[in-house]
XYZ file of N, CA and C in Angstrom:
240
model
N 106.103 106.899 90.250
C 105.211 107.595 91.140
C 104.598 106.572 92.093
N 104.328 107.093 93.419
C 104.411 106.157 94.501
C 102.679 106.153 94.637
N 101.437 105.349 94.721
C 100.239 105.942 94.922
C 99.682 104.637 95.251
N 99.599 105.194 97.030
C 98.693 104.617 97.780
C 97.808 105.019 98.523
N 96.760 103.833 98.531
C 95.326 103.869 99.113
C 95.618 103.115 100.383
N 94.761 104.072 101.585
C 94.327 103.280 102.858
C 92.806 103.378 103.101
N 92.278 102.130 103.244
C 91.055 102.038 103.594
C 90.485 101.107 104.421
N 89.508 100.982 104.973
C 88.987 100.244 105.839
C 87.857 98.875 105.007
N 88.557 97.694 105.380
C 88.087 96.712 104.826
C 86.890 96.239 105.222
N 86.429 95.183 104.829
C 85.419 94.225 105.275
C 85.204 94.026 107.443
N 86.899 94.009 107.624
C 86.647 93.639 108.923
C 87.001 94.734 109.755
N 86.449 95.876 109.089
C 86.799 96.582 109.918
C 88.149 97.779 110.192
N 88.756 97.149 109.490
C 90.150 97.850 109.475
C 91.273 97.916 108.610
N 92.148 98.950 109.201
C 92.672 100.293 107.570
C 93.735 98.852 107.227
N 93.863 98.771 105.844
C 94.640 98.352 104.829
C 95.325 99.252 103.960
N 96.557 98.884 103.327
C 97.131 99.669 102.418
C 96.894 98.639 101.027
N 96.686 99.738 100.009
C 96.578 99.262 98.535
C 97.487 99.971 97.529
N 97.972 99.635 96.605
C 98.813 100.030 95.665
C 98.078 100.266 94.477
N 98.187 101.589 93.885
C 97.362 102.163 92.622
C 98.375 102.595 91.572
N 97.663 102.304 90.832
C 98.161 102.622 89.086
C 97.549 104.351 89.197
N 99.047 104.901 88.165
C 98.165 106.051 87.836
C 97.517 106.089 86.951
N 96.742 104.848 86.047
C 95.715 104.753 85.548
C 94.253 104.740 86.648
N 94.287 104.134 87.588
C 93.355 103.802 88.056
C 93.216 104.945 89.397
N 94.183 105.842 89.218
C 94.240 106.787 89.992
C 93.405 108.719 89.170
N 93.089 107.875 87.936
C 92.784 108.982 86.904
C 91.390 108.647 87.252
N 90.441 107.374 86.901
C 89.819 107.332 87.559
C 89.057 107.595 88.347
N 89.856 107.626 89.803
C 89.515 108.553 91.033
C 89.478 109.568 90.900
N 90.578 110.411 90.163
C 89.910 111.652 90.516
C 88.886 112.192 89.509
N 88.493 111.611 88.547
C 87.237 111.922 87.565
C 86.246 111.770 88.632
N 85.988 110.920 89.747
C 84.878 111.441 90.632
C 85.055 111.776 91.965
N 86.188 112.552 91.804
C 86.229 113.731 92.758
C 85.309 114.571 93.143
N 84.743 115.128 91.865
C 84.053 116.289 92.110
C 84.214 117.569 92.715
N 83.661 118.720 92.956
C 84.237 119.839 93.372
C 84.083 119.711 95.025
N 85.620 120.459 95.957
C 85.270 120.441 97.142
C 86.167 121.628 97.701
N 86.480 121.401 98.774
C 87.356 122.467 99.419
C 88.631 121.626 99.184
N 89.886 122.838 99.645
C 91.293 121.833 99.604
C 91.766 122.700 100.854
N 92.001 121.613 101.403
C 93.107 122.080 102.529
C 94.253 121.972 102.728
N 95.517 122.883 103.233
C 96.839 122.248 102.892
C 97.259 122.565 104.392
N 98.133 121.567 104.680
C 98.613 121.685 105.866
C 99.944 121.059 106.100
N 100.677 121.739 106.798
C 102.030 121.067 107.094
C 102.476 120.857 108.955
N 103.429 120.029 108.566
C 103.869 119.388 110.177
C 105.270 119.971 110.344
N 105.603 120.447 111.310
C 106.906 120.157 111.509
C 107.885 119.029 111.930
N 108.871 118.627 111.827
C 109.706 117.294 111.574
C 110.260 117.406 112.981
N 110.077 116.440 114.287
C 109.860 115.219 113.864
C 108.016 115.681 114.353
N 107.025 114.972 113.674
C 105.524 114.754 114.201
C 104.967 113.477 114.471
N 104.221 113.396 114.956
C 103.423 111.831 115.469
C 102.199 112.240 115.859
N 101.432 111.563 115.131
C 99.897 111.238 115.120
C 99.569 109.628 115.984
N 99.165 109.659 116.740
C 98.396 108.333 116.840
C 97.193 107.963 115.988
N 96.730 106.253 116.196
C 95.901 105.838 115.570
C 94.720 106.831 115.606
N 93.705 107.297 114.390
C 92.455 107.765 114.524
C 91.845 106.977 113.303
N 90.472 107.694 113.153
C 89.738 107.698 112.355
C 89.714 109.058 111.838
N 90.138 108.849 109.849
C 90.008 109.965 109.541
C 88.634 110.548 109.811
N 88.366 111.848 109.642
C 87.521 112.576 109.639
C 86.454 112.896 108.426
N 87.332 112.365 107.658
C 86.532 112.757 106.279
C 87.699 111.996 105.088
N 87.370 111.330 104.068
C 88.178 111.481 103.037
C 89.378 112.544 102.404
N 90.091 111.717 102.485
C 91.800 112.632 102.492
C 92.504 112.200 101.590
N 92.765 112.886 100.469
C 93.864 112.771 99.514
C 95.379 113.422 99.877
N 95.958 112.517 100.126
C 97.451 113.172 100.523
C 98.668 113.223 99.381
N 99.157 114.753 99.906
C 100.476 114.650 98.576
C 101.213 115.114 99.035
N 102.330 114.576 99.081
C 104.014 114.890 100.074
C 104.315 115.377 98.786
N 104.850 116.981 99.088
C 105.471 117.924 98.517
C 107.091 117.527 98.861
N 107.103 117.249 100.302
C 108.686 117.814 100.765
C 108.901 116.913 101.804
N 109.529 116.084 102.374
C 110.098 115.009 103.575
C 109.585 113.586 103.158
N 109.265 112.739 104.732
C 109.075 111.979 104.085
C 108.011 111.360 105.358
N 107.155 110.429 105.357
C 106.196 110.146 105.923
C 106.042 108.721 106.330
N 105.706 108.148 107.410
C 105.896 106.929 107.295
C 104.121 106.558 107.624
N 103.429 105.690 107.322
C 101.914 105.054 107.937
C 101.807 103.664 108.296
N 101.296 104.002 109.116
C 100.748 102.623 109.506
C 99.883 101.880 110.064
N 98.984 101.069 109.514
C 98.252 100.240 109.743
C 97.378 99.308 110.258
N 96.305 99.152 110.700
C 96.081 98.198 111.619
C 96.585 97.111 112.386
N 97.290 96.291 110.730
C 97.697 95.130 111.039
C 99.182 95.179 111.260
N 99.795 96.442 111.314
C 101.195 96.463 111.483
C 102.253 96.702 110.644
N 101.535 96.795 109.028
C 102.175 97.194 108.212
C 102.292 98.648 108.028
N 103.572 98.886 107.830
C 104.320 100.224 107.376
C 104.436 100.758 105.783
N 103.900 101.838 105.476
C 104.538 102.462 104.370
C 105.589 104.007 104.617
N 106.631 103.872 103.360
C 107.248 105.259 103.789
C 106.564 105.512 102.809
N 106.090 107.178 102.817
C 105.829 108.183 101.388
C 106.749 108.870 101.232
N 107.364 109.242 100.068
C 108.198 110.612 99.695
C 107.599 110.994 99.129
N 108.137 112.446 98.852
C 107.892 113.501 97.798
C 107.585 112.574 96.163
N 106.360 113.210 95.714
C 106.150 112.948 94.136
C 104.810 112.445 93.948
């Protein structure tokens, strides 16, 4: 299982991190209750750089996703 974190560091800007699904159990013990939203893209899509809006847990059901980074680094996501 593939489980990564992007967040915004010390200087400012988004990093990718690699999580255990131990330490991903964790997280969601303080989840807490909220809304869920589900949303899909059609293939091909492109987002430019933003600032999320709010804290976002993402889960690729189906294709595949690529992100990227401040500093230029790329992740692909698949399904799982």
């Amino acid at each position: 299982m593939q489980i990564v974190r992007v967040f915004a560091g010390d200087d400012g800007e988004s990093h990718f991190e690699d999580v255990t699904p131990e330490e991903m159990v964790e997280i969601a013990k303080r989840l807490g209750e909220g809304d869920i939203q589900l949303n899909a893209r059609q293939a091909p899509s492109f987002s430019d750089y933003h600032t999320a809006p709010r804290r976002q847990y993402v889960l690729h059901l189906l294709g595949t996703a690529e992100y990227e980074t401040a500093d230029g680094s790329k992740r692909q996501l698949v399904p799982g």
